[in-house]
Amino acid sequence: MNVIDIINKLYSENDASKEELLYLLDNINEEEKNLLIEKAHETRMRTYSNKVYLRGLIELTSFCKKDCLYCGLRRSNKSAERYRLNIDEVLECVRKGDKLGYKTFVLQGGEDAYYTDDVMVEIITAIKNEFPNNALTLSLGERSYESYEKMFKAGADRYLLRHESASKELYESIHPGEPYEVRFNCLKNLKEIGYQAGAGFMVGIPNQTNEDLANDLRFVKEFEPAMCGIGPFIPHKDTPLKDYPHGSLEKTVICLAIVRLLLPKVLLPATTALSSIDKNGRNAGLKAGGNVIMPNLSPMSVRKKYSLYNNKAYILDEDAEYRRLTEEKVKEAGFEVEITRGDNPDFRD
Ligand code: SAM
Ligand code: SF4
């Protein structure tokens, strides 16, 4: 086995075995990393050309009933500041977002019992009535099949539910009392209902090995999500993982590039977490095959409260200015912002 052969196989066959992925992660050197990124970039150019899609992110609620060890919103964090947005506040955000050219809105939040199916259906219906041509993504964690189905029928198009880790032992060690099978069943349900489903994982979770990452990469290949969110783990000071280092830019970029090669059509964000650990993080993500950016559209008054990890980037940037700068930076990196819904090609009408 050698790394160059594995990269060439990923490029020509869009596949590699777990053993090959593990070998690549264990042995890749600087020169080979550049080749991997080049191949991922070529693959992205073939599928999406140089287009970058924008998703306006609305952080719906900082209440959460879960206790994920890594996240600042976990229920045991008594220092977390909690808020929830009502329907009028959400509509204000989407109006602002549409004006800025964001043709996808993402409603993301903790698992908050306030947002019952009825409340969500009301919010989704109101957004879709006013903006029927915009796409709506939800990211509200684990819910029942019936709940996902009601929200889909109300007009939601996509659902982001990172699988977080495809190694059962690691998954259950960072999600106390939460069976691994439940999350994977939710992902299966989302796909079956017809959502463009998004999986994804964190890089650099404490005690994560390259074998765990190879499991994540194989899971992504086999599940074939429409979207895949990959970002470094970043510690939050009020969580049990506060003393661990953040995941590395380099390894995150390698994983992004591999996912682009495994799934040429996947929508792949250059995540805010990546920008938060390195000021060139977003560019590095775009150059390794990333084609999505998710600017924050939440009301300024709540942004500091949606604190998943410390030192989050762009948190208080004014929206119009951020939009202008994003377009400028994307251009400088050789890409182009596209004002469309930006669906995965397998889901276009
Ligand atoms: N509650 C929903 C869920 O967990 O799927 C959606 C919101 S949750 C805050 C969105 C994502 O944030 C998670 O999937 C997780 O990967 C990421 N996240 C949470 N804490 C993080 C941390 N400390 N570092 C990096 N990413 C983190
Ligand atoms: Fe809640 Fe999601 Fe944070 Fe877990 S990652 S504590 S489910 S907001």
PDB file of N, CA and C in Angstrom, residues 217-311:
ATOM      1  N   LEU A 217     -15.410   8.152   7.820  1.00  0.00           N
ATOM      2  CA  LEU A 217     -15.318   8.306   6.358  1.00  0.00           C
ATOM      3  C   LEU A 217     -16.060   7.172   5.649  1.00  0.00           C
ATOM      4  N   ARG A 218     -15.923   5.963   6.165  1.00  0.00           N
ATOM      5  CA  ARG A 218     -16.660   4.825   5.559  1.00  0.00           C
ATOM      6  C   ARG A 218     -18.163   5.008   5.765  1.00  0.00           C
ATOM      7  N   PHE A 219     -18.567   5.479   6.944  1.00  0.00           N
ATOM      8  CA  PHE A 219     -20.001   5.681   7.178  1.00  0.00           C
ATOM      9  C   PHE A 219     -20.561   6.690   6.175  1.00  0.00           C
ATOM     10  N   VAL A 220     -19.830   7.781   5.983  1.00  0.00           N
ATOM     11  CA  VAL A 220     -20.281   8.828   5.067  1.00  0.00           C
ATOM     12  C   VAL A 220     -20.402   8.260   3.647  1.00  0.00           C
ATOM     13  N   LYS A 221     -19.429   7.471   3.245  1.00  0.00           N
ATOM     14  CA  LYS A 221     -19.483   6.880   1.897  1.00  0.00           C
ATOM     15  C   LYS A 221     -20.714   5.989   1.759  1.00  0.00           C
ATOM     16  N   GLU A 222     -20.972   5.176   2.772  1.00  0.00           N
ATOM     17  CA  GLU A 222     -22.068   4.214   2.658  1.00  0.00           C
ATOM     18  C   GLU A 222     -23.435   4.865   2.826  1.00  0.00           C
ATOM     19  N   PHE A 223     -23.546   5.834   3.720  1.00  0.00           N
ATOM     20  CA  PHE A 223     -24.850   6.477   3.947  1.00  0.00           C
ATOM     21  C   PHE A 223     -25.179   7.446   2.801  1.00  0.00           C
ATOM     22  N   GLU A 224     -24.166   7.987   2.192  1.00  0.00           N
ATOM     23  CA  GLU A 224     -24.296   8.921   1.074  1.00  0.00           C
ATOM     24  C   GLU A 224     -25.229  10.105   1.403  1.00  0.00           C
ATOM     25  N   PRO A 225     -24.839  10.921   2.376  1.00  0.00           N
ATOM     26  CA  PRO A 225     -25.680  12.072   2.718  1.00  0.00           C
ATOM     27  C   PRO A 225     -25.624  13.122   1.606  1.00  0.00           C
ATOM     28  N   ALA A 226     -26.658  13.957   1.536  1.00  0.00           N
ATOM     29  CA  ALA A 226     -26.652  15.058   0.560  1.00  0.00           C
ATOM     30  C   ALA A 226     -25.686  16.150   1.014  1.00  0.00           C
ATOM     31  N   MET A 227     -25.475  16.225   2.350  1.00  0.00           N
ATOM     32  CA  MET A 227     -24.597  17.257   2.910  1.00  0.00           C
ATOM     33  C   MET A 227     -23.733  16.594   3.978  1.00  0.00           C
ATOM     34  N   CYS A 228     -22.574  17.192   4.236  1.00  0.00           N
ATOM     35  CA  CYS A 228     -21.730  16.620   5.291  1.00  0.00           C
ATOM     36  C   CYS A 228     -20.995  17.736   6.035  1.00  0.00           C
ATOM     37  N   GLY A 229     -21.321  17.901   7.308  1.00  0.00           N
ATOM     38  CA  GLY A 229     -20.698  18.955   8.116  1.00  0.00           C
ATOM     39  C   GLY A 229     -19.512  18.395   8.887  1.00  0.00           C
ATOM     40  N   ILE A 230     -18.330  18.930   8.591  1.00  0.00           N
ATOM     41  CA  ILE A 230     -17.127  18.445   9.280  1.00  0.00           C
ATOM     42  C   ILE A 230     -16.402  19.638   9.884  1.00  0.00           C
ATOM     43  N   GLY A 231     -16.176  19.578  11.180  1.00  0.00           N
ATOM     44  CA  GLY A 231     -15.464  20.685  11.807  1.00  0.00           C
ATOM     45  C   GLY A 231     -14.611  20.160  12.937  1.00  0.00           C
ATOM     46  N   PRO A 232     -13.599  20.954  13.350  1.00  0.00           N
ATOM     47  CA  PRO A 232     -12.777  20.529  14.489  1.00  0.00           C
ATOM     48  C   PRO A 232     -13.576  20.612  15.788  1.00  0.00           C
ATOM     49  N   PHE A 233     -13.314  19.690  16.701  1.00  0.00           N
ATOM     50  CA  PHE A 233     -13.804  19.849  18.079  1.00  0.00           C
ATOM     51  C   PHE A 233     -13.087  21.061  18.664  1.00  0.00           C
ATOM     52  N   ILE A 234     -13.849  21.915  19.366  1.00  0.00           N
ATOM     53  CA  ILE A 234     -13.239  23.063  20.057  1.00  0.00           C
ATOM     54  C   ILE A 234     -13.765  23.058  21.493  1.00  0.00           C
ATOM     55  N   PRO A 235     -12.859  23.152  22.487  1.00  0.00           N
ATOM     56  CA  PRO A 235     -13.345  23.068  23.872  1.00  0.00           C
ATOM     57  C   PRO A 235     -14.195  24.270  24.284  1.00  0.00           C
ATOM     58  N   HIS A 236     -15.117  24.016  25.185  1.00  0.00           N
ATOM     59  CA  HIS A 236     -15.907  25.091  25.814  1.00  0.00           C
ATOM     60  C   HIS A 236     -15.576  25.059  27.293  1.00  0.00           C
ATOM     61  N   LYS A 237     -15.346  26.221  27.868  1.00  0.00           N
ATOM     62  CA  LYS A 237     -14.806  26.294  29.233  1.00  0.00           C
ATOM     63  C   LYS A 237     -15.732  25.711  30.305  1.00  0.00           C
ATOM     64  N   ASP A 238     -17.023  25.614  30.021  1.00  0.00           N
ATOM     65  CA  ASP A 238     -17.942  25.099  31.047  1.00  0.00           C
ATOM     66  C   ASP A 238     -18.412  23.682  30.739  1.00  0.00           C
ATOM     67  N   THR A 239     -17.574  22.904  30.092  1.00  0.00           N
ATOM     68  CA  THR A 239     -17.935  21.505  29.807  1.00  0.00           C
ATOM     69  C   THR A 239     -16.843  20.585  30.354  1.00  0.00           C
ATOM     70  N   PRO A 240     -17.150  19.300  30.486  1.00  0.00           N
ATOM     71  CA  PRO A 240     -16.138  18.365  31.018  1.00  0.00           C
ATOM     72  C   PRO A 240     -14.923  18.225  30.096  1.00  0.00           C
ATOM     73  N   LEU A 241     -15.024  18.637  28.840  1.00  0.00           N
ATOM     74  CA  LEU A 241     -13.885  18.491  27.922  1.00  0.00           C
ATOM     75  C   LEU A 241     -13.075  19.784  27.791  1.00  0.00           C
ATOM     76  N   LYS A 242     -13.243  20.664  28.780  1.00  0.00           N
ATOM     77  CA  LYS A 242     -12.662  22.011  28.683  1.00  0.00           C
ATOM     78  C   LYS A 242     -11.138  22.033  28.548  1.00  0.00           C
ATOM     79  N   ASP A 243     -10.460  21.014  29.091  1.00  0.00           N
ATOM     80  CA  ASP A 243      -8.993  21.069  29.102  1.00  0.00           C
ATOM     81  C   ASP A 243      -8.340  20.383  27.909  1.00  0.00           C
ATOM     82  N   TYR A 244      -9.133  19.888  27.003  1.00  0.00           N
ATOM     83  CA  TYR A 244      -8.550  19.202  25.841  1.00  0.00           C
ATOM     84  C   TYR A 244      -8.250  20.201  24.722  1.00  0.00           C
ATOM     85  N   PRO A 245      -7.261  19.894  23.878  1.00  0.00           N
ATOM     86  CA  PRO A 245      -6.952  20.810  22.762  1.00  0.00           C
ATOM     87  C   PRO A 245      -8.002  20.693  21.662  1.00  0.00           C
ATOM     88  N   HIS A 246      -8.072  21.731  20.837  1.00  0.00           N
ATOM     89  CA  HIS A 246      -9.000  21.653  19.708  1.00  0.00           C
ATOM     90  C   HIS A 246      -8.446  20.757  18.606  1.00  0.00           C
ATOM     91  N   GLY A 247      -9.325  20.283  17.743  1.00  0.00           N
ATOM     92  CA  GLY A 247      -8.902  19.468  16.605  1.00  0.00           C
ATOM     93  C   GLY A 247      -8.061  20.306  15.662  1.00  0.00           C
ATOM     94  N   SER A 248      -7.217  19.656  14.845  1.00  0.00           N
ATOM     95  CA  SER A 248      -6.288  20.439  14.030  1.00  0.00           C
ATOM     96  C   SER A 248      -6.892  20.830  12.694  1.00  0.00           C
ATOM     97  N   LEU A 249      -6.419  21.980  12.208  1.00  0.00           N
ATOM     98  CA  LEU A 249      -6.838  22.464  10.886  1.00  0.00           C
ATOM     99  C   LEU A 249      -6.435  21.431   9.836  1.00  0.00           C
ATOM    100  N   GLU A 250      -5.205  20.949   9.974  1.00  0.00           N
ATOM    101  CA  GLU A 250      -4.663  20.050   8.963  1.00  0.00           C
ATOM    102  C   GLU A 250      -5.508  18.778   8.818  1.00  0.00           C
ATOM    103  N   LYS A 251      -5.823  18.169   9.950  1.00  0.00           N
ATOM    104  CA  LYS A 251      -6.576  16.909   9.874  1.00  0.00           C
ATOM    105  C   LYS A 251      -8.002  17.155   9.387  1.00  0.00           C
ATOM    106  N   THR A 252      -8.582  18.291   9.796  1.00  0.00           N
ATOM    107  CA  THR A 252      -9.941  18.592   9.329  1.00  0.00           C
ATOM    108  C   THR A 252      -9.942  18.763   7.810  1.00  0.00           C
ATOM    109  N   VAL A 253      -8.942  19.462   7.314  1.00  0.00           N
ATOM    110  CA  VAL A 253      -8.854  19.698   5.865  1.00  0.00           C
ATOM    111  C   VAL A 253      -8.648  18.371   5.121  1.00  0.00           C
ATOM    112  N   ILE A 254      -7.837  17.496   5.680  1.00  0.00           N
ATOM    113  CA  ILE A 254      -7.635  16.175   5.044  1.00  0.00           C
ATOM    114  C   ILE A 254      -8.971  15.429   4.980  1.00  0.00           C
ATOM    115  N   CYS A 255      -9.734  15.478   6.067  1.00  0.00           N
ATOM    116  CA  CYS A 255     -11.045  14.780   6.064  1.00  0.00           C
ATOM    117  C   CYS A 255     -11.994  15.410   5.056  1.00  0.00           C
ATOM    118  N   LEU A 256     -11.999  16.738   4.967  1.00  0.00           N
ATOM    119  CA  LEU A 256     -12.869  17.403   3.977  1.00  0.00           C
ATOM    120  C   LEU A 256     -12.508  16.932   2.568  1.00  0.00           C
ATOM    121  N   ALA A 257     -11.223  16.914   2.278  1.00  0.00           N
ATOM    122  CA  ALA A 257     -10.776  16.527   0.928  1.00  0.00           C
ATOM    123  C   ALA A 257     -11.166  15.076   0.628  1.00  0.00           C
ATOM    124  N   ILE A 258     -11.010  14.207   1.622  1.00  0.00           N
ATOM    125  CA  ILE A 258     -11.368  12.792   1.387  1.00  0.00           C
ATOM    126  C   ILE A 258     -12.876  12.672   1.138  1.00  0.00           C
ATOM    127  N   VAL A 259     -13.671  13.403   1.912  1.00  0.00           N
ATOM    128  CA  VAL A 259     -15.128  13.313   1.725  1.00  0.00           C
ATOM    129  C   VAL A 259     -15.510  13.843   0.335  1.00  0.00           C
ATOM    130  N   ARG A 260     -14.883  14.920  -0.113  1.00  0.00           N
ATOM    131  CA  ARG A 260     -15.164  15.412  -1.471  1.00  0.00           C
ATOM    132  C   ARG A 260     -14.862  14.320  -2.504  1.00  0.00           C
ATOM    133  N   LEU A 261     -13.773  13.573  -2.291  1.00  0.00           N
ATOM    134  CA  LEU A 261     -13.411  12.517  -3.254  1.00  0.00           C
ATOM    135  C   LEU A 261     -14.348  11.316  -3.144  1.00  0.00           C
ATOM    136  N   LEU A 262     -14.774  10.992  -1.926  1.00  0.00           N
ATOM    137  CA  LEU A 262     -15.675   9.843  -1.750  1.00  0.00           C
ATOM    138  C   LEU A 262     -17.061  10.145  -2.314  1.00  0.00           C
ATOM    139  N   LEU A 263     -17.495  11.399  -2.144  1.00  0.00           N
ATOM    140  CA  LEU A 263     -18.846  11.798  -2.579  1.00  0.00           C
ATOM    141  C   LEU A 263     -18.749  13.096  -3.386  1.00  0.00           C
ATOM    142  N   PRO A 264     -18.468  13.006  -4.692  1.00  0.00           N
ATOM    143  CA  PRO A 264     -18.245  14.217  -5.482  1.00  0.00           C
ATOM    144  C   PRO A 264     -19.407  15.214  -5.424  1.00  0.00           C
ATOM    145  N   LYS A 265     -20.637  14.730  -5.197  1.00  0.00           N
ATOM    146  CA  LYS A 265     -21.777  15.648  -5.245  1.00  0.00           C
ATOM    147  C   LYS A 265     -22.189  16.202  -3.875  1.00  0.00           C
ATOM    148  N   VAL A 266     -21.487  15.824  -2.841  1.00  0.00           N
ATOM    149  CA  VAL A 266     -21.941  16.238  -1.504  1.00  0.00           C
ATOM    150  C   VAL A 266     -21.796  17.754  -1.329  1.00  0.00           C
ATOM    151  N   LEU A 267     -22.734  18.345  -0.573  1.00  0.00           N
ATOM    152  CA  LEU A 267     -22.605  19.756  -0.191  1.00  0.00           C
ATOM    153  C   LEU A 267     -21.773  19.786   1.079  1.00  0.00           C
ATOM    154  N   LEU A 268     -20.678  20.530   1.017  1.00  0.00           N
ATOM    155  CA  LEU A 268     -19.646  20.401   2.059  1.00  0.00           C
ATOM    156  C   LEU A 268     -19.294  21.783   2.615  1.00  0.00           C
ATOM    157  N   PRO A 269     -19.773  22.105   3.811  1.00  0.00           N
ATOM    158  CA  PRO A 269     -19.460  23.434   4.351  1.00  0.00           C
ATOM    159  C   PRO A 269     -18.010  23.582   4.812  1.00  0.00           C
ATOM    160  N   ALA A 270     -17.471  24.777   4.542  1.00  0.00           N
ATOM    161  CA  ALA A 270     -16.250  25.209   5.230  1.00  0.00           C
ATOM    162  C   ALA A 270     -16.786  25.829   6.512  1.00  0.00           C
ATOM    163  N   THR A 271     -16.739  25.094   7.615  1.00  0.00           N
ATOM    164  CA  THR A 271     -17.537  25.433   8.804  1.00  0.00           C
ATOM    165  C   THR A 271     -16.975  26.614   9.598  1.00  0.00           C
ATOM    166  N   THR A 272     -17.858  27.210  10.391  1.00  0.00           N
ATOM    167  CA  THR A 272     -17.447  28.300  11.278  1.00  0.00           C
ATOM    168  C   THR A 272     -16.405  27.799  12.278  1.00  0.00           C
ATOM    169  N   ALA A 273     -16.542  26.539  12.704  1.00  0.00           N
ATOM    170  CA  ALA A 273     -15.552  26.006  13.658  1.00  0.00           C
ATOM    171  C   ALA A 273     -14.157  26.021  13.034  1.00  0.00           C
ATOM    172  N   LEU A 274     -14.075  25.737  11.743  1.00  0.00           N
ATOM    173  CA  LEU A 274     -12.781  25.739  11.051  1.00  0.00           C
ATOM    174  C   LEU A 274     -12.202  27.166  11.036  1.00  0.00           C
ATOM    175  N   SER A 275     -13.059  28.152  10.792  1.00  0.00           N
ATOM    176  CA  SER A 275     -12.601  29.554  10.822  1.00  0.00           C
ATOM    177  C   SER A 275     -12.228  29.959  12.241  1.00  0.00           C
ATOM    178  N   SER A 276     -12.844  29.312  13.218  1.00  0.00           N
ATOM    179  CA  SER A 276     -12.614  29.729  14.605  1.00  0.00           C
ATOM    180  C   SER A 276     -11.253  29.288  15.131  1.00  0.00           C
ATOM    181  N   ILE A 277     -10.670  28.239  14.549  1.00  0.00           N
ATOM    182  CA  ILE A 277      -9.342  27.813  15.036  1.00  0.00           C
ATOM    183  C   ILE A 277      -8.221  28.418  14.199  1.00  0.00           C
ATOM    184  N   ASP A 278      -8.553  28.996  13.034  1.00  0.00           N
ATOM    185  CA  ASP A 278      -7.493  29.544  12.187  1.00  0.00           C
ATOM    186  C   ASP A 278      -8.112  30.578  11.248  1.00  0.00           C
ATOM    187  N   LYS A 279      -7.471  31.738  11.145  1.00  0.00           N
ATOM    188  CA  LYS A 279      -8.105  32.787  10.333  1.00  0.00           C
ATOM    189  C   LYS A 279      -8.140  32.413   8.845  1.00  0.00           C
ATOM    190  N   ASN A 280      -7.316  31.473   8.441  1.00  0.00           N
ATOM    191  CA  ASN A 280      -7.374  31.004   7.046  1.00  0.00           C
ATOM    192  C   ASN A 280      -8.187  29.717   6.897  1.00  0.00           C
ATOM    193  N   GLY A 281      -8.876  29.353   7.976  1.00  0.00           N
ATOM    194  CA  GLY A 281      -9.602  28.077   7.980  1.00  0.00           C
ATOM    195  C   GLY A 281     -10.620  27.968   6.862  1.00  0.00           C
ATOM    196  N   ARG A 282     -11.378  29.023   6.660  1.00  0.00           N
ATOM    197  CA  ARG A 282     -12.436  28.941   5.646  1.00  0.00           C
ATOM    198  C   ARG A 282     -11.844  28.742   4.249  1.00  0.00           C
ATOM    199  N   ASN A 283     -10.817  29.527   3.924  1.00  0.00           N
ATOM    200  CA  ASN A 283     -10.173  29.361   2.616  1.00  0.00           C
ATOM    201  C   ASN A 283      -9.613  27.966   2.440  1.00  0.00           C
ATOM    202  N   ALA A 284      -8.977  27.469   3.512  1.00  0.00           N
ATOM    203  CA  ALA A 284      -8.400  26.120   3.434  1.00  0.00           C
ATOM    204  C   ALA A 284      -9.512  25.108   3.172  1.00  0.00           C
ATOM    205  N   GLY A 285     -10.659  25.291   3.806  1.00  0.00           N
ATOM    206  CA  GLY A 285     -11.800  24.388   3.609  1.00  0.00           C
ATOM    207  C   GLY A 285     -12.322  24.469   2.182  1.00  0.00           C
ATOM    208  N   LEU A 286     -12.436  25.677   1.651  1.00  0.00           N
ATOM    209  CA  LEU A 286     -12.944  25.832   0.272  1.00  0.00           C
ATOM    210  C   LEU A 286     -11.970  25.196  -0.719  1.00  0.00           C
ATOM    211  N   LYS A 287     -10.690  25.372  -0.468  1.00  0.00           N
ATOM    212  CA  LYS A 287      -9.695  24.837  -1.409  1.00  0.00           C
ATOM    213  C   LYS A 287      -9.613  23.316  -1.371  1.00  0.00           C
ATOM    214  N   ALA A 288     -10.079  22.731  -0.275  1.00  0.00           N
ATOM    215  CA  ALA A 288     -10.040  21.261  -0.160  1.00  0.00           C
ATOM    216  C   ALA A 288     -11.366  20.629  -0.590  1.00  0.00           C
ATOM    217  N   GLY A 289     -12.195  21.396  -1.293  1.00  0.00           N
ATOM    218  CA  GLY A 289     -13.444  20.803  -1.805  1.00  0.00           C
ATOM    219  C   GLY A 289     -14.709  21.343  -1.165  1.00  0.00           C
ATOM    220  N   GLY A 290     -14.580  22.215  -0.177  1.00  0.00           N
ATOM    221  CA  GLY A 290     -15.764  22.803   0.470  1.00  0.00           C
ATOM    222  C   GLY A 290     -16.503  23.720  -0.498  1.00  0.00           C
ATOM    223  N   ASN A 291     -17.843  23.736  -0.427  1.00  0.00           N
ATOM    224  CA  ASN A 291     -18.591  24.600  -1.348  1.00  0.00           C
ATOM    225  C   ASN A 291     -19.790  25.283  -0.691  1.00  0.00           C
ATOM    226  N   VAL A 292     -19.783  25.347   0.643  1.00  0.00           N
ATOM    227  CA  VAL A 292     -20.886  25.978   1.365  1.00  0.00           C
ATOM    228  C   VAL A 292     -20.313  26.827   2.502  1.00  0.00           C
ATOM    229  N   ILE A 293     -20.929  28.011   2.718  1.00  0.00           N
ATOM    230  CA  ILE A 293     -20.594  28.834   3.888  1.00  0.00           C
ATOM    231  C   ILE A 293     -21.909  29.162   4.586  1.00  0.00           C
ATOM    232  N   MET A 294     -21.891  29.152   5.900  1.00  0.00           N
ATOM    233  CA  MET A 294     -23.146  29.371   6.644  1.00  0.00           C
ATOM    234  C   MET A 294     -23.053  30.628   7.512  1.00  0.00           C
ATOM    235  N   PRO A 295     -23.301  31.798   6.915  1.00  0.00           N
ATOM    236  CA  PRO A 295     -23.229  33.028   7.724  1.00  0.00           C
ATOM    237  C   PRO A 295     -24.337  33.086   8.772  1.00  0.00           C
ATOM    238  N   ASN A 296     -24.024  33.743   9.870  1.00  0.00           N
ATOM    239  CA  ASN A 296     -24.968  33.856  10.983  1.00  0.00           C
ATOM    240  C   ASN A 296     -26.016  34.933  10.690  1.00  0.00           C
ATOM    241  N   LEU A 297     -27.287  34.558  10.888  1.00  0.00           N
ATOM    242  CA  LEU A 297     -28.390  35.516  10.675  1.00  0.00           C
ATOM    243  C   LEU A 297     -29.153  35.771  11.964  1.00  0.00           C
ATOM    244  N   SER A 298     -28.694  35.190  13.059  1.00  0.00           N
ATOM    245  CA  SER A 298     -29.434  35.302  14.321  1.00  0.00           C
ATOM    246  C   SER A 298     -29.458  36.756  14.785  1.00  0.00           C
ATOM    247  N   PRO A 299     -30.476  37.143  15.562  1.00  0.00           N
ATOM    248  CA  PRO A 299     -30.469  38.502  16.117  1.00  0.00           C
ATOM    249  C   PRO A 299     -29.181  38.710  16.921  1.00  0.00           C
ATOM    250  N   MET A 300     -28.606  39.915  16.796  1.00  0.00           N
ATOM    251  CA  MET A 300     -27.332  40.204  17.462  1.00  0.00           C
ATOM    252  C   MET A 300     -27.422  39.935  18.972  1.00  0.00           C
ATOM    253  N   SER A 301     -28.594  40.198  19.552  1.00  0.00           N
ATOM    254  CA  SER A 301     -28.752  40.100  21.010  1.00  0.00           C
ATOM    255  C   SER A 301     -28.590  38.667  21.536  1.00  0.00           C
ATOM    256  N   VAL A 302     -28.709  37.654  20.670  1.00  0.00           N
ATOM    257  CA  VAL A 302     -28.618  36.278  21.192  1.00  0.00           C
ATOM    258  C   VAL A 302     -27.316  35.571  20.799  1.00  0.00           C
ATOM    259  N   ARG A 303     -26.540  36.214  19.937  1.00  0.00           N
ATOM    260  CA  ARG A 303     -25.408  35.469  19.350  1.00  0.00           C
ATOM    261  C   ARG A 303     -24.409  34.931  20.363  1.00  0.00           C
ATOM    262  N   LYS A 304     -24.121  35.749  21.400  1.00  0.00           N
ATOM    263  CA  LYS A 304     -23.131  35.280  22.387  1.00  0.00           C
ATOM    264  C   LYS A 304     -23.693  34.122  23.197  1.00  0.00           C
ATOM    265  N   LYS A 305     -25.027  34.041  23.246  1.00  0.00           N
ATOM    266  CA  LYS A 305     -25.658  33.004  24.081  1.00  0.00           C
ATOM    267  C   LYS A 305     -25.640  31.640  23.397  1.00  0.00           C
ATOM    268  N   TYR A 306     -25.523  31.631  22.081  1.00  0.00           N
ATOM    269  CA  TYR A 306     -25.473  30.337  21.375  1.00  0.00           C
ATOM    270  C   TYR A 306     -24.009  29.900  21.352  1.00  0.00           C
ATOM    271  N   SER A 307     -23.541  29.506  22.519  1.00  0.00           N
ATOM    272  CA  SER A 307     -22.108  29.286  22.693  1.00  0.00           C
ATOM    273  C   SER A 307     -21.813  27.783  22.778  1.00  0.00           C
ATOM    274  N   LEU A 308     -21.479  27.205  21.642  1.00  0.00           N
ATOM    275  CA  LEU A 308     -21.176  25.766  21.592  1.00  0.00           C
ATOM    276  C   LEU A 308     -19.754  25.523  22.055  1.00  0.00           C
ATOM    277  N   TYR A 309     -18.867  26.442  21.657  1.00  0.00           N
ATOM    278  CA  TYR A 309     -17.434  26.345  21.983  1.00  0.00           C
ATOM    279  C   TYR A 309     -16.921  27.766  22.124  1.00  0.00           C
ATOM    280  N   ASN A 310     -15.712  27.914  22.684  1.00  0.00           N
ATOM    281  CA  ASN A 310     -15.169  29.259  22.900  1.00  0.00           C
ATOM    282  C   ASN A 310     -14.486  29.794  21.634  1.00  0.00           C
ATOM    283  N   ASN A 311     -14.376  31.119  21.585  1.00  0.00           N
ATOM    284  CA  ASN A 311     -13.695  31.817  20.480  1.00  0.00           C
ATOM    285  C   ASN A 311     -14.343  31.585  19.116  1.00  0.00           C
TER     286      ASN A 311
END
